[in-house]
PDB file of N, CA and C in Angstrom:
ATOM      1  N   UNK A   1       0.845  -1.094  -0.063  1.00  0.00           N
ATOM      2  CA  UNK A   1       0.019  -0.045   0.118  1.00  0.00           C
ATOM      3  C   UNK A   1       0.971   1.267  -0.074  1.00  0.00           C
ATOM      4  N   UNK A   2       0.590   2.107  -0.960  1.00  0.00           N
ATOM      5  CA  UNK A   2       1.412   3.396  -1.153  1.00  0.00           C
ATOM      6  C   UNK A   2       0.794   4.396  -0.183  1.00  0.00           C
ATOM      7  N   UNK A   3       1.421   4.948   0.782  1.00  0.00           N
ATOM      8  CA  UNK A   3       0.690   5.920   1.714  1.00  0.00           C
ATOM      9  C   UNK A   3       0.992   7.530   1.188  1.00  0.00           C
ATOM     10  N   UNK A   4      -0.168   8.309   0.937  1.00  0.00           N
ATOM     11  CA  UNK A   4      -0.038   9.479   0.300  1.00  0.00           C
ATOM     12  C   UNK A   4      -0.471  10.479   1.343  1.00  0.00           C
ATOM     13  N   UNK A   5       0.507  11.548   1.315  1.00  0.00           N
ATOM     14  CA  UNK A   5       0.056  12.920   2.160  1.00  0.00           C
ATOM     15  C   UNK A   5      -0.199  13.808   0.967  1.00  0.00           C
ATOM     16  N   UNK A   6      -1.229  14.959   1.539  1.00  0.00           N
ATOM     17  CA  UNK A   6      -1.753  15.844   0.412  1.00  0.00           C
ATOM     18  C   UNK A   6      -1.444  17.118   1.357  1.00  0.00           C
ATOM     19  N   UNK A   7      -0.549  17.981   0.752  1.00  0.00           N
ATOM     20  CA  UNK A   7      -0.575  19.312   1.312  1.00  0.00           C
ATOM     21  C   UNK A   7      -1.294  20.230   0.504  1.00  0.00           C
ATOM     22  N   UNK A   8      -2.378  20.906   1.223  1.00  0.00           N
ATOM     23  CA  UNK A   8      -3.167  21.882   0.725  1.00  0.00           C
ATOM     24  C   UNK A   8      -4.471  20.967   0.387  1.00  0.00           C
ATOM     25  N   UNK A   9      -5.668  21.387   1.199  1.00  0.00           N
ATOM     26  CA  UNK A   9      -6.859  20.600   0.938  1.00  0.00           C
ATOM     27  C   UNK A   9      -8.201  21.516   0.687  1.00  0.00           C
ATOM     28  N   UNK A  10      -7.665  22.360  -0.222  1.00  0.00           N
ATOM     29  CA  UNK A  10      -8.847  23.366  -0.819  1.00  0.00           C
ATOM     30  C   UNK A  10      -9.247  22.524  -2.058  1.00  0.00           C
ATOM     31  N   UNK A  11     -10.055  23.099  -2.796  1.00  0.00           N
ATOM     32  CA  UNK A  11     -10.606  22.573  -4.099  1.00  0.00           C
ATOM     33  C   UNK A  11      -9.850  21.591  -4.767  1.00  0.00           C
ATOM     34  N   UNK A  12      -8.683  22.025  -5.225  1.00  0.00           N
ATOM     35  CA  UNK A  12      -7.718  21.055  -5.855  1.00  0.00           C
ATOM     36  C   UNK A  12      -7.245  19.739  -4.843  1.00  0.00           C
ATOM     37  N   UNK A  13      -6.959  20.334  -3.797  1.00  0.00           N
ATOM     38  CA  UNK A  13      -6.483  19.189  -2.918  1.00  0.00           C
ATOM     39  C   UNK A  13      -7.462  18.047  -2.742  1.00  0.00           C
ATOM     40  N   UNK A  14      -8.807  18.365  -2.555  1.00  0.00           N
ATOM     41  CA  UNK A  14      -9.778  17.273  -2.463  1.00  0.00           C
ATOM     42  C   UNK A  14      -9.958  16.409  -3.688  1.00  0.00           C
ATOM     43  N   UNK A  15      -9.659  17.210  -4.771  1.00  0.00           N
ATOM     44  CA  UNK A  15      -9.828  16.449  -6.251  1.00  0.00           C
ATOM     45  C   UNK A  15      -8.687  15.616  -6.228  1.00  0.00           C
ATOM     46  N   UNK A  16      -7.454  15.950  -5.555  1.00  0.00           N
ATOM     47  CA  UNK A  16      -6.282  14.987  -5.580  1.00  0.00           C
ATOM     48  C   UNK A  16      -6.581  13.932  -4.554  1.00  0.00           C
ATOM     49  N   UNK A  17      -7.376  14.067  -3.450  1.00  0.00           N
ATOM     50  CA  UNK A  17      -7.467  13.142  -2.659  1.00  0.00           C
ATOM     51  C   UNK A  17      -8.561  12.175  -3.280  1.00  0.00           C
ATOM     52  N   UNK A  18      -9.234  12.489  -4.102  1.00  0.00           N
ATOM     53  CA  UNK A  18     -10.385  11.626  -4.712  1.00  0.00           C
ATOM     54  C   UNK A  18      -9.675  10.688  -5.816  1.00  0.00           C
ATOM     55  N   UNK A  19      -8.734  11.256  -6.359  1.00  0.00           N
ATOM     56  CA  UNK A  19      -8.060  10.695  -7.399  1.00  0.00           C
ATOM     57  C   UNK A  19      -7.037   9.605  -6.942  1.00  0.00           C
ATOM     58  N   UNK A  20      -6.495   9.801  -5.531  1.00  0.00           N
ATOM     59  CA  UNK A  20      -5.733   8.930  -4.956  1.00  0.00           C
ATOM     60  C   UNK A  20      -6.676   7.648  -4.437  1.00  0.00           C
ATOM     61  N   UNK A  21      -7.602   7.937  -3.943  1.00  0.00           N
ATOM     62  CA  UNK A  21      -8.675   6.918  -3.352  1.00  0.00           C
ATOM     63  C   UNK A  21      -9.090   6.172  -4.677  1.00  0.00           C
ATOM     64  N   UNK A  22      -9.033   6.626  -5.903  1.00  0.00           N
ATOM     65  CA  UNK A  22      -9.495   5.686  -6.877  1.00  0.00           C
ATOM     66  C   UNK A  22      -8.370   4.645  -7.399  1.00  0.00           C
ATOM     67  N   UNK A  23      -7.272   4.967  -6.664  1.00  0.00           N
ATOM     68  CA  UNK A  23      -5.919   4.055  -7.351  1.00  0.00           C
ATOM     69  C   UNK A  23      -5.991   2.792  -6.294  1.00  0.00           C
ATOM     70  N   UNK A  24      -5.776   1.681  -6.851  1.00  0.00           N
ATOM     71  CA  UNK A  24      -5.612   0.487  -5.997  1.00  0.00           C
ATOM     72  C   UNK A  24      -4.287   0.425  -5.220  1.00  0.00           C
ATOM     73  N   UNK A  25      -4.389  -0.028  -4.000  1.00  0.00           N
ATOM     74  CA  UNK A  25      -3.034  -0.270  -3.386  1.00  0.00           C
ATOM     75  C   UNK A  25      -2.415   1.338  -3.029  1.00  0.00           C
ATOM     76  N   UNK A  26      -3.363   2.250  -2.938  1.00  0.00           N
ATOM     77  CA  UNK A  26      -2.865   3.546  -2.462  1.00  0.00           C
ATOM     78  C   UNK A  26      -4.048   4.034  -1.347  1.00  0.00           C
ATOM     79  N   UNK A  27      -3.626   4.850  -0.708  1.00  0.00           N
ATOM     80  CA  UNK A  27      -4.556   5.600   0.333  1.00  0.00           C
ATOM     81  C   UNK A  27      -3.877   6.754   0.974  1.00  0.00           C
ATOM     82  N   UNK A  28      -4.653   7.830   1.237  1.00  0.00           N
ATOM     83  CA  UNK A  28      -4.379   8.924   1.847  1.00  0.00           C
ATOM     84  C   UNK A  28      -4.302   8.770   3.196  1.00  0.00           C
ATOM     85  N   UNK A  29      -3.160   8.966   3.767  1.00  0.00           N
ATOM     86  CA  UNK A  29      -2.878   8.579   5.233  1.00  0.00           C
ATOM     87  C   UNK A  29      -2.843  10.002   6.101  1.00  0.00           C
ATOM     88  N   UNK A  30      -2.591  11.043   5.355  1.00  0.00           N
ATOM     89  CA  UNK A  30      -2.250  12.405   6.110  1.00  0.00           C
ATOM     90  C   UNK A  30      -2.679  13.543   5.212  1.00  0.00           C
ATOM     91  N   UNK A  31      -3.014  14.766   5.665  1.00  0.00           N
ATOM     92  CA  UNK A  31      -3.115  15.886   4.989  1.00  0.00           C
ATOM     93  C   UNK A  31      -2.728  17.223   5.714  1.00  0.00           C
ATOM     94  N   UNK A  32      -2.402  18.189   5.112  1.00  0.00           N
ATOM     95  CA  UNK A  32      -1.929  19.275   5.694  1.00  0.00           C
ATOM     96  C   UNK A  32      -2.675  20.598   5.078  1.00  0.00           C
ATOM     97  N   UNK A  33      -2.988  21.562   6.038  1.00  0.00           N
ATOM     98  CA  UNK A  33      -3.663  22.735   5.574  1.00  0.00           C
ATOM     99  C   UNK A  33      -3.574  23.640   6.725  1.00  0.00           C
ATOM    100  N   UNK A  34      -3.234  24.936   6.541  1.00  0.00           N
ATOM    101  CA  UNK A  34      -3.216  25.888   7.730  1.00  0.00           C
ATOM    102  C   UNK A  34      -4.609  26.362   8.149  1.00  0.00           C
ATOM    103  N   UNK A  35      -5.602  26.145   7.044  1.00  0.00           N
ATOM    104  CA  UNK A  35      -7.031  26.783   7.178  1.00  0.00           C
ATOM    105  C   UNK A  35      -7.917  25.693   7.528  1.00  0.00           C
ATOM    106  N   UNK A  36      -8.623  26.078   8.745  1.00  0.00           N
ATOM    107  CA  UNK A  36      -9.383  24.917   9.274  1.00  0.00           C
ATOM    108  C   UNK A  36     -10.751  24.536   8.557  1.00  0.00           C
ATOM    109  N   UNK A  37     -11.191  25.271   7.770  1.00  0.00           N
ATOM    110  CA  UNK A  37     -12.269  25.097   6.680  1.00  0.00           C
ATOM    111  C   UNK A  37     -11.678  24.050   5.886  1.00  0.00           C
ATOM    112  N   UNK A  38     -10.609  24.152   5.374  1.00  0.00           N
ATOM    113  CA  UNK A  38     -10.067  23.179   4.231  1.00  0.00           C
ATOM    114  C   UNK A  38      -9.767  21.883   5.015  1.00  0.00           C
ATOM    115  N   UNK A  39      -9.333  21.887   5.956  1.00  0.00           N
ATOM    116  CA  UNK A  39      -9.229  20.652   6.822  1.00  0.00           C
ATOM    117  C   UNK A  39     -10.496  19.910   7.176  1.00  0.00           C
ATOM    118  N   UNK A  40     -11.345  20.631   7.510  1.00  0.00           N
ATOM    119  CA  UNK A  40     -12.638  19.931   7.759  1.00  0.00           C
ATOM    120  C   UNK A  40     -13.329  19.374   6.440  1.00  0.00           C
ATOM    121  N   UNK A  41     -13.073  20.183   5.295  1.00  0.00           N
ATOM    122  CA  UNK A  41     -13.465  19.652   4.093  1.00  0.00           C
ATOM    123  C   UNK A  41     -12.724  18.112   3.655  1.00  0.00           C
ATOM    124  N   UNK A  42     -11.578  18.293   3.940  1.00  0.00           N
ATOM    125  CA  UNK A  42     -10.773  16.932   3.925  1.00  0.00           C
ATOM    126  C   UNK A  42     -11.159  15.794   4.867  1.00  0.00           C
ATOM    127  N   UNK A  43     -11.626  16.112   6.074  1.00  0.00           N
ATOM    128  CA  UNK A  43     -11.974  15.166   6.981  1.00  0.00           C
ATOM    129  C   UNK A  43     -13.187  14.490   6.637  1.00  0.00           C
ATOM    130  N   UNK A  44     -14.127  15.231   5.786  1.00  0.00           N
ATOM    131  CA  UNK A  44     -15.331  14.462   5.307  1.00  0.00           C
ATOM    132  C   UNK A  44     -14.861  13.578   4.217  1.00  0.00           C
ATOM    133  N   UNK A  45     -13.878  13.549   3.619  1.00  0.00           N
ATOM    134  CA  UNK A  45     -13.393  12.689   2.450  1.00  0.00           C
ATOM    135  C   UNK A  45     -12.703  11.531   3.000  1.00  0.00           C
ATOM    136  N   UNK A  46     -11.563  11.851   3.820  1.00  0.00           N
ATOM    137  CA  UNK A  46     -10.795  10.894   4.315  1.00  0.00           C
ATOM    138  C   UNK A  46     -10.820  10.901   5.877  1.00  0.00           C
ATOM    139  N   UNK A  47     -11.745  10.564   6.497  1.00  0.00           N
ATOM    140  CA  UNK A  47     -11.919  10.687   7.926  1.00  0.00           C
ATOM    141  C   UNK A  47     -10.785   9.880   8.787  1.00  0.00           C
ATOM    142  N   UNK A  48     -10.234   8.917   8.110  1.00  0.00           N
ATOM    143  CA  UNK A  48      -9.215   7.948   8.643  1.00  0.00           C
ATOM    144  C   UNK A  48      -7.833   8.468   8.739  1.00  0.00           C
ATOM    145  N   UNK A  49      -7.612   9.552   7.826  1.00  0.00           N
ATOM    146  CA  UNK A  49      -6.253  10.319   7.733  1.00  0.00           C
ATOM    147  C   UNK A  49      -5.934  11.251   8.669  1.00  0.00           C
ATOM    148  N   UNK A  50      -4.739  11.479   9.018  1.00  0.00           N
ATOM    149  CA  UNK A  50      -4.360  12.306  10.179  1.00  0.00           C
ATOM    150  C   UNK A  50      -4.278  13.619   9.576  1.00  0.00           C
ATOM    151  N   UNK A  51      -4.757  14.696  10.412  1.00  0.00           N
ATOM    152  CA  UNK A  51      -4.695  16.136   9.791  1.00  0.00           C
ATOM    153  C   UNK A  51      -3.728  16.933  10.554  1.00  0.00           C
ATOM    154  N   UNK A  52      -3.069  17.772   9.703  1.00  0.00           N
ATOM    155  CA  UNK A  52      -1.952  18.504  10.086  1.00  0.00           C
ATOM    156  C   UNK A  52      -2.259  20.136   9.720  1.00  0.00           C
ATOM    157  N   UNK A  53      -1.834  21.010  10.711  1.00  0.00           N
ATOM    158  CA  UNK A  53      -1.979  22.384  10.221  1.00  0.00           C
ATOM    159  C   UNK A  53      -0.807  22.901   9.610  1.00  0.00           C
ATOM    160  N   UNK A  54       0.483  22.226   9.739  1.00  0.00           N
ATOM    161  CA  UNK A  54       1.735  22.714   9.079  1.00  0.00           C
ATOM    162  C   UNK A  54       2.220  21.460   8.544  1.00  0.00           C
ATOM    163  N   UNK A  55       2.596  21.530   7.024  1.00  0.00           N
ATOM    164  CA  UNK A  55       3.068  20.514   6.255  1.00  0.00           C
ATOM    165  C   UNK A  55       4.379  20.031   6.694  1.00  0.00           C
ATOM    166  N   UNK A  56       5.174  20.799   7.338  1.00  0.00           N
ATOM    167  CA  UNK A  56       6.452  20.356   7.856  1.00  0.00           C
ATOM    168  C   UNK A  56       6.464  19.207   8.876  1.00  0.00           C
ATOM    169  N   UNK A  57       5.257  19.441   9.669  1.00  0.00           N
ATOM    170  CA  UNK A  57       5.118  18.410  10.769  1.00  0.00           C
ATOM    171  C   UNK A  57       4.447  17.053  10.053  1.00  0.00           C
ATOM    172  N   UNK A  58       3.540  17.113   9.003  1.00  0.00           N
ATOM    173  CA  UNK A  58       3.192  15.982   8.003  1.00  0.00           C
ATOM    174  C   UNK A  58       4.569  15.388   7.561  1.00  0.00           C
ATOM    175  N   UNK A  59       5.422  16.058   7.072  1.00  0.00           N
ATOM    176  CA  UNK A  59       6.573  15.477   6.536  1.00  0.00           C
ATOM    177  C   UNK A  59       7.390  14.647   7.532  1.00  0.00           C
ATOM    178  N   UNK A  60       7.402  15.253   8.818  1.00  0.00           N
ATOM    179  CA  UNK A  60       8.206  14.551   9.841  1.00  0.00           C
ATOM    180  C   UNK A  60       7.584  13.474  10.506  1.00  0.00           C
ATOM    181  N   UNK A  61       6.207  13.283  10.037  1.00  0.00           N
ATOM    182  CA  UNK A  61       5.473  12.141  10.929  1.00  0.00           C
ATOM    183  C   UNK A  61       5.710  10.961  10.377  1.00  0.00           C
ATOM    184  N   UNK A  62       6.240  10.728   9.234  1.00  0.00           N
ATOM    185  CA  UNK A  62       6.670   9.234   8.885  1.00  0.00           C
ATOM    186  C   UNK A  62       5.436   8.615   8.213  1.00  0.00           C
ATOM    187  N   UNK A  63       4.376   9.228   8.202  1.00  0.00           N
ATOM    188  CA  UNK A  63       3.037   8.532   7.626  1.00  0.00           C
ATOM    189  C   UNK A  63       2.811   8.474   6.272  1.00  0.00           C
ATOM    190  N   UNK A  64       3.814   9.096   5.354  1.00  0.00           N
ATOM    191  CA  UNK A  64       3.600   9.182   3.833  1.00  0.00           C
ATOM    192  C   UNK A  64       4.900   8.515   3.169  1.00  0.00           C
ATOM    193  N   UNK A  65       4.523   7.906   2.149  1.00  0.00           N
ATOM    194  CA  UNK A  65       5.412   7.510   1.054  1.00  0.00           C
ATOM    195  C   UNK A  65       5.649   8.360  -0.119  1.00  0.00           C
ATOM    196  N   UNK A  66       4.501   9.056  -0.301  1.00  0.00           N
ATOM    197  CA  UNK A  66       4.457   9.998  -1.571  1.00  0.00           C
ATOM    198  C   UNK A  66       3.692  11.262  -0.943  1.00  0.00           C
ATOM    199  N   UNK A  67       4.092  12.376  -1.765  1.00  0.00           N
ATOM    200  CA  UNK A  67       3.204  13.631  -1.413  1.00  0.00           C
ATOM    201  C   UNK A  67       2.903  14.187  -2.547  1.00  0.00           C
ATOM    202  N   UNK A  68       1.463  14.836  -2.385  1.00  0.00           N
ATOM    203  CA  UNK A  68       0.872  15.663  -3.515  1.00  0.00           C
ATOM    204  C   UNK A  68       1.012  17.084  -3.019  1.00  0.00           C
ATOM    205  N   UNK A  69       1.330  17.987  -3.614  1.00  0.00           N
ATOM    206  CA  UNK A  69       1.362  19.433  -3.276  1.00  0.00           C
ATOM    207  C   UNK A  69       0.323  20.224  -4.222  1.00  0.00           C
ATOM    208  N   UNK A  70      -0.794  20.571  -3.330  1.00  0.00           N
ATOM    209  CA  UNK A  70      -2.007  21.000  -4.016  1.00  0.00           C
ATOM    210  C   UNK A  70      -2.325  22.463  -3.459  1.00  0.00           C
ATOM    211  N   UNK A  71      -1.295  23.105  -3.166  1.00  0.00           N
ATOM    212  CA  UNK A  71      -1.516  24.594  -2.569  1.00  0.00           C
ATOM    213  C   UNK A  71      -1.419  25.533  -3.856  1.00  0.00           C
ATOM    214  N   UNK A  72      -1.629  26.928  -3.570  1.00  0.00           N
ATOM    215  CA  UNK A  72      -1.641  27.703  -4.439  1.00  0.00           C
ATOM    216  C   UNK A  72      -0.106  27.702  -4.966  1.00  0.00           C
ATOM    217  N   UNK A  73      -0.176  28.040  -6.519  1.00  0.00           N
ATOM    218  CA  UNK A  73       1.206  27.824  -7.197  1.00  0.00           C
ATOM    219  C   UNK A  73       2.046  28.597  -6.612  1.00  0.00           C
ATOM    220  N   UNK A  74       2.099  29.883  -6.233  1.00  0.00           N
ATOM    221  CA  UNK A  74       3.192  30.627  -5.709  1.00  0.00           C
ATOM    222  C   UNK A  74       3.825  30.165  -4.471  1.00  0.00           C
ATOM    223  N   UNK A  75       3.394  29.233  -3.762  1.00  0.00           N
ATOM    224  CA  UNK A  75       3.928  28.540  -2.792  1.00  0.00           C
ATOM    225  C   UNK A  75       4.501  27.181  -2.951  1.00  0.00           C
ATOM    226  N   UNK A  76       4.456  26.699  -4.115  1.00  0.00           N
ATOM    227  CA  UNK A  76       5.182  25.349  -4.406  1.00  0.00           C
ATOM    228  C   UNK A  76       6.670  25.318  -4.212  1.00  0.00           C
ATOM    229  N   UNK A  77       7.437  26.293  -4.533  1.00  0.00           N
ATOM    230  CA  UNK A  77       8.888  26.002  -4.469  1.00  0.00           C
ATOM    231  C   UNK A  77       9.196  25.972  -3.048  1.00  0.00           C
ATOM    232  N   UNK A  78       8.627  26.856  -2.074  1.00  0.00           N
ATOM    233  CA  UNK A  78       9.040  26.740  -0.657  1.00  0.00           C
ATOM    234  C   UNK A  78       8.531  25.384  -0.143  1.00  0.00           C
ATOM    235  N   UNK A  79       7.271  24.910  -0.371  1.00  0.00           N
ATOM    236  CA  UNK A  79       7.126  23.758   0.128  1.00  0.00           C
ATOM    237  C   UNK A  79       7.840  22.590  -0.429  1.00  0.00           C
ATOM    238  N   UNK A  80       8.073  22.552  -1.821  1.00  0.00           N
ATOM    239  CA  UNK A  80       9.046  21.605  -2.448  1.00  0.00           C
ATOM    240  C   UNK A  80      10.467  21.564  -1.880  1.00  0.00           C
ATOM    241  N   UNK A  81      11.051  22.713  -1.285  1.00  0.00           N
ATOM    242  CA  UNK A  81      12.144  22.701  -0.518  1.00  0.00           C
ATOM    243  C   UNK A  81      12.012  21.902   0.745  1.00  0.00           C
ATOM    244  N   UNK A  82      10.936  22.022   1.456  1.00  0.00           N
ATOM    245  CA  UNK A  82      10.702  21.288   2.644  1.00  0.00           C
ATOM    246  C   UNK A  82      10.422  19.782   2.204  1.00  0.00           C
ATOM    247  N   UNK A  83       9.806  19.300   1.146  1.00  0.00           N
ATOM    248  CA  UNK A  83       9.616  18.165   0.790  1.00  0.00           C
ATOM    249  C   UNK A  83      10.859  17.325   0.423  1.00  0.00           C
ATOM    250  N   UNK A  84      11.767  18.028  -0.257  1.00  0.00           N
ATOM    251  CA  UNK A  84      13.144  17.311  -0.825  1.00  0.00           C
ATOM    252  C   UNK A  84      14.184  17.383   0.401  1.00  0.00           C
ATOM    253  N   UNK A  85      13.954  18.116   1.345  1.00  0.00           N
ATOM    254  CA  UNK A  85      14.943  18.245   2.594  1.00  0.00           C
ATOM    255  C   UNK A  85      15.119  16.870   3.152  1.00  0.00           C
ATOM    256  N   UNK A  86      16.117  16.601   3.586  1.00  0.00           N
ATOM    257  CA  UNK A  86      16.378  14.967   4.230  1.00  0.00           C
ATOM    258  C   UNK A  86      15.459  15.175   5.426  1.00  0.00           C
ATOM    259  N   UNK A  87      14.714  13.973   5.720  1.00  0.00           N
ATOM    260  CA  UNK A  87      14.087  14.023   6.972  1.00  0.00           C
ATOM    261  C   UNK A  87      14.392  12.717   7.950  1.00  0.00           C
TER     262      UNK A  87
END
């Protein structure tokens, strides 16, 4: 089973969560978003996944084998620096 983490759970993040859920042998185990309403939306789709307010804490959690970045485009570079940093 490939464990996915989703960073950013707004409209596009929820779309990515739904896509991962349709893949055999894949599951969303965690998601991160600083906005409470976005986390609430994700919890309705993947209630079994762990929620984080900070993507760096998600990355340190050890809950994910793969990461989907679904945040606003202008935030991708900074987030990818964190994703690619040694953990």
